[in-house]
XYZ file of C-alpha atoms in Angstrom:
294
model
C 157.301 81.099 57.918
C 157.374 80.484 54.155
C 154.393 81.734 52.229
C 153.776 78.622 50.094
C 153.283 76.129 52.996
C 150.938 78.588 54.711
C 148.810 78.898 51.581
C 148.761 75.123 51.181
C 147.551 74.664 54.762
C 144.863 77.289 54.317
C 143.731 75.720 51.061
C 143.543 72.261 52.638
C 141.521 73.597 55.570
C 139.142 75.407 53.220
C 138.711 72.270 51.117
C 137.859 70.184 54.194
C 135.381 72.815 55.365
C 133.653 72.899 51.979
C 133.459 69.111 52.000
C 131.725 69.258 55.355
C 129.202 71.822 54.054
C 128.370 70.036 50.830
C 128.130 66.645 52.510
C 130.461 63.677 52.506
C 128.180 61.136 54.209
C 125.643 59.008 52.274
C 122.376 60.752 51.492
C 119.315 59.916 53.581
C 115.913 58.663 52.410
C 112.883 60.964 52.479
C 109.176 59.977 52.353
C 105.749 61.117 53.539
C 102.877 59.384 55.347
C 100.079 58.829 54.424
C 101.386 60.078 51.069
C 102.770 63.006 49.123
C 99.483 63.984 47.387
C 97.091 65.279 50.043
C 93.883 67.339 50.197
C 94.000 70.799 51.738
C 93.714 70.739 55.554
C 94.881 67.153 56.084
C 97.822 66.144 58.295
C 101.054 64.615 57.068
C 104.314 63.337 58.540
C 107.580 63.669 56.618
C 110.240 61.134 57.559
C 113.990 61.308 56.981
C 116.249 58.294 57.607
C 120.032 58.418 57.548
C 123.106 56.509 58.672
C 123.995 55.250 62.096
C 125.572 58.037 64.139
C 123.330 60.838 62.863
C 122.769 63.419 65.579
C 120.445 65.918 63.912
C 118.230 66.045 60.844
C 117.337 69.080 58.744
C 114.390 69.472 56.372
C 113.914 72.284 53.859
C 111.720 73.181 50.895
C 113.223 74.421 47.627
C 112.869 78.180 47.275
C 112.281 78.710 50.998
C 115.028 79.983 53.363
C 113.482 78.196 56.342
C 115.160 74.993 57.567
C 113.420 72.761 60.090
C 115.600 70.937 62.615
C 114.670 67.745 64.420
C 116.611 65.724 66.959
C 117.278 62.063 66.287
C 114.408 59.678 66.913
C 114.418 55.875 66.918
C 116.198 53.776 64.292
C 118.096 56.708 62.781
C 114.864 58.377 61.645
C 113.443 61.850 62.180
C 109.786 62.853 61.900
C 108.568 66.280 60.747
C 104.836 66.810 61.277
C 102.456 69.178 59.459
C 99.093 69.131 61.312
C 97.120 71.001 58.624
C 98.633 71.212 55.172
C 97.854 74.136 52.854
C 99.083 75.499 49.534
C 102.050 77.129 51.334
C 103.402 73.669 52.139
C 103.399 72.465 48.528
C 106.757 72.077 46.817
C 109.905 69.974 46.603
C 111.527 68.917 49.883
C 114.991 67.633 50.797
C 116.593 66.527 54.032
C 120.111 65.898 55.313
C 121.659 64.852 58.614
C 124.630 65.816 60.740
C 127.027 63.688 62.760
C 130.482 63.985 64.269
C 131.869 63.013 60.845
C 130.207 65.983 59.138
C 127.127 66.582 56.993
C 125.462 64.136 54.671
C 124.515 64.638 51.074
C 121.008 65.951 50.493
C 118.243 63.424 49.875
C 116.424 63.006 46.611
C 113.527 65.424 46.195
C 110.116 64.659 47.693
C 107.339 66.484 45.842
C 104.507 67.449 48.176
C 101.241 68.165 46.358
C 98.207 69.889 47.882
C 94.826 69.363 46.196
C 91.422 70.988 46.550
C 92.427 74.599 45.882
C 90.593 75.259 42.577
C 87.333 74.126 41.020
C 87.254 70.597 39.634
C 87.528 69.799 35.912
C 85.379 67.278 34.033
C 86.603 63.833 32.988
C 85.059 61.673 30.255
C 85.999 58.731 28.040
C 86.125 58.864 24.260
C 84.083 57.513 22.600
C 82.211 55.950 25.581
C 82.626 54.378 29.010
C 82.000 50.855 27.670
C 85.274 49.300 26.571
C 86.255 45.892 25.250
C 89.602 44.193 25.526
C 92.058 45.560 22.965
C 90.404 48.955 22.579
C 92.537 52.081 22.701
C 91.295 54.240 25.573
C 91.404 58.052 25.434
C 90.287 60.154 28.394
C 89.405 63.843 28.131
C 89.974 66.289 30.996
C 88.349 69.659 30.310
C 87.441 72.885 32.117
C 86.836 76.581 31.560
C 89.653 77.548 33.937
C 92.908 78.564 32.287
C 94.987 75.716 33.679
C 98.484 75.252 32.333
C 98.352 71.488 32.726
C 96.308 68.490 33.777
C 97.117 65.385 35.815
C 95.316 62.075 35.323
C 95.489 59.456 38.098
C 94.436 55.811 38.126
C 93.583 54.173 41.419
C 94.670 50.703 42.380
C 97.604 48.788 43.759
C 99.825 50.109 40.960
C 98.546 53.668 41.158
C 99.691 55.570 38.088
C 99.568 59.163 36.933
C 100.022 61.049 33.669
C 100.723 64.767 33.135
C 99.949 66.840 30.029
C 99.977 70.501 29.096
C 96.569 71.957 28.337
C 95.405 73.297 24.994
C 92.786 75.952 24.406
C 89.754 75.044 22.318
C 87.798 77.377 20.042
C 84.939 77.513 22.551
C 87.254 78.932 25.239
C 87.649 75.728 27.232
C 90.974 74.098 28.147
C 91.508 70.434 27.414
C 93.961 67.548 27.628
C 93.539 64.161 25.915
C 95.221 61.240 27.693
C 95.918 58.182 25.556
C 95.842 55.538 28.272
C 96.318 52.636 25.851
C 95.047 49.074 26.272
C 93.289 48.030 29.486
C 93.116 44.479 30.801
C 89.752 42.785 30.398
C 87.735 41.845 33.435
C 88.988 44.811 35.474
C 87.211 47.934 36.669
C 89.441 51.012 36.599
C 88.796 54.310 38.376
C 90.308 57.542 37.028
C 90.365 61.154 38.235
C 91.964 64.276 36.818
C 93.232 67.555 38.278
C 94.262 70.940 36.906
C 97.091 73.271 37.958
C 98.454 76.689 37.070
C 101.934 77.317 35.723
C 103.128 79.303 38.732
C 102.325 76.508 41.209
C 102.592 73.019 39.634
C 102.317 71.319 43.065
C 98.970 73.004 43.882
C 96.140 71.082 42.230
C 92.423 71.578 41.826
C 89.643 69.567 43.407
C 89.690 66.140 41.716
C 87.149 65.473 38.995
C 84.293 63.131 39.679
C 85.577 59.529 39.497
C 85.304 57.874 36.107
C 84.912 54.089 36.179
C 85.735 52.008 33.125
C 84.677 48.381 32.913
C 86.669 46.446 30.339
C 84.902 43.360 28.959
C 86.038 40.551 26.681
C 85.809 41.096 22.940
C 82.500 39.722 21.647
C 81.734 38.199 18.226
C 81.010 40.993 15.762
C 77.307 41.422 15.054
C 75.992 41.422 11.450
C 75.863 44.803 9.727
C 72.755 46.836 10.383
C 70.212 47.527 7.662
C 69.073 50.792 9.211
C 70.046 53.988 7.397
C 73.105 55.862 8.581
C 72.826 59.604 9.105
C 75.936 61.565 8.209
C 76.556 64.679 10.392
C 76.524 67.897 8.406
C 74.568 66.492 5.429
C 71.188 67.978 4.537
C 70.163 65.441 1.881
C 68.857 62.970 4.433
C 70.084 59.554 5.546
C 72.156 57.319 3.370
C 72.226 53.517 3.357
C 75.409 51.543 3.821
C 76.977 50.367 0.562
C 76.555 46.689 -0.305
C 79.634 44.550 -0.169
C 81.113 42.603 -3.054
C 79.808 39.049 -3.391
C 76.615 39.649 -1.445
C 74.290 36.789 -0.509
C 71.676 37.637 -3.169
C 74.251 37.673 -5.964
C 76.056 34.505 -4.929
C 73.021 32.178 -4.557
C 72.248 29.952 -7.658
C 68.750 30.217 -9.232
C 66.211 27.552 -8.404
C 65.026 26.073 -11.723
C 61.677 24.254 -11.245
C 59.875 21.778 -13.554
C 57.417 24.471 -14.562
C 60.236 26.694 -15.752
C 61.677 23.862 -17.860
C 58.298 23.166 -19.499
C 57.863 26.814 -20.398
C 61.314 26.938 -21.895
C 60.619 23.763 -23.956
C 57.355 25.140 -25.352
C 59.057 28.371 -26.294
C 61.704 26.383 -28.159
C 59.056 24.407 -30.120
C 57.296 27.626 -31.112
C 60.537 29.024 -32.417
C 61.219 25.841 -34.472
C 57.693 25.906 -35.950
C 58.099 29.544 -36.954
C 61.377 28.696 -38.620
C 59.798 25.860 -40.661
C 56.901 28.071 -41.782
C 59.290 30.776 -42.924
C 61.337 28.180 -44.839
C 58.300 26.736 -46.690
C 57.038 30.229 -47.457
C 60.327 31.161 -49.088
C 60.321 27.910 -51.117
C 56.736 28.524 -52.319
C 57.640 32.058 -53.455
C 60.629 30.760 -55.478
C 58.481 28.081 -57.238
C 55.878 30.683 -58.170
C 58.530 32.988 -59.618
C 60.087 30.121 -61.674
C 56.676 29.123 -63.111
C 55.989 32.710 -64.200
C 59.256 32.877 -66.158
C 58.605 29.721 -68.131
């Protein structure tokens, strides 16, 4: 038998086998109930749904050699149950299925997060919890634990989350500042934050105490205060706010009364009389000098 056809047949067989291993069928969908962020000790079900004709489903976690197998359930779905989740279950999961046509592609990653492992951080709003529509909101998550990062979550129908690396402060604490942006007026928002270490980003701390922010409509600005303003770090005492240009006292016209006009008229008459007396005195002196010369 010629060598070249044999090699071609072997190569074609190997190619078909590799296609079966890597997956030629459409990838399945992977999700978790009640969710993918769960407190330590709670139960969770991981579901994998593939194409019609799937005979067996496989679930695995990245970095772990163990693969869980599950026979087909109803509607081309398989259910993998974890009765009590712990930090060993945290990570990124994938699933794939098998049929007579071969193996499917692997699903997109499902990130399972376990909370409640470390002490909770503290969450606060800067500058205060009272916000008005249009304000820029910044939330501070801080703790003494050496967390590599923090996660901020906002509850609601459109539950959102933000992730930031931590930074170490001069007092030894670790902090992250989340610029949440503008909040809609008339709504009450609830936030929580978590911390995690670098080696296990899917293992989070106990959540912080909930922080509620009530956003109100912008009110009409109040007039400037006349109380002194104390400047932090100054030892010379309080300072008063500078007056603005065109203040009320400077812009009001003076109120000239009848009494003021009379006083001004009398002063003018006195000045005229003094002028006449000075004029006659000078004339008298000149006449006396002329008479002496004659």
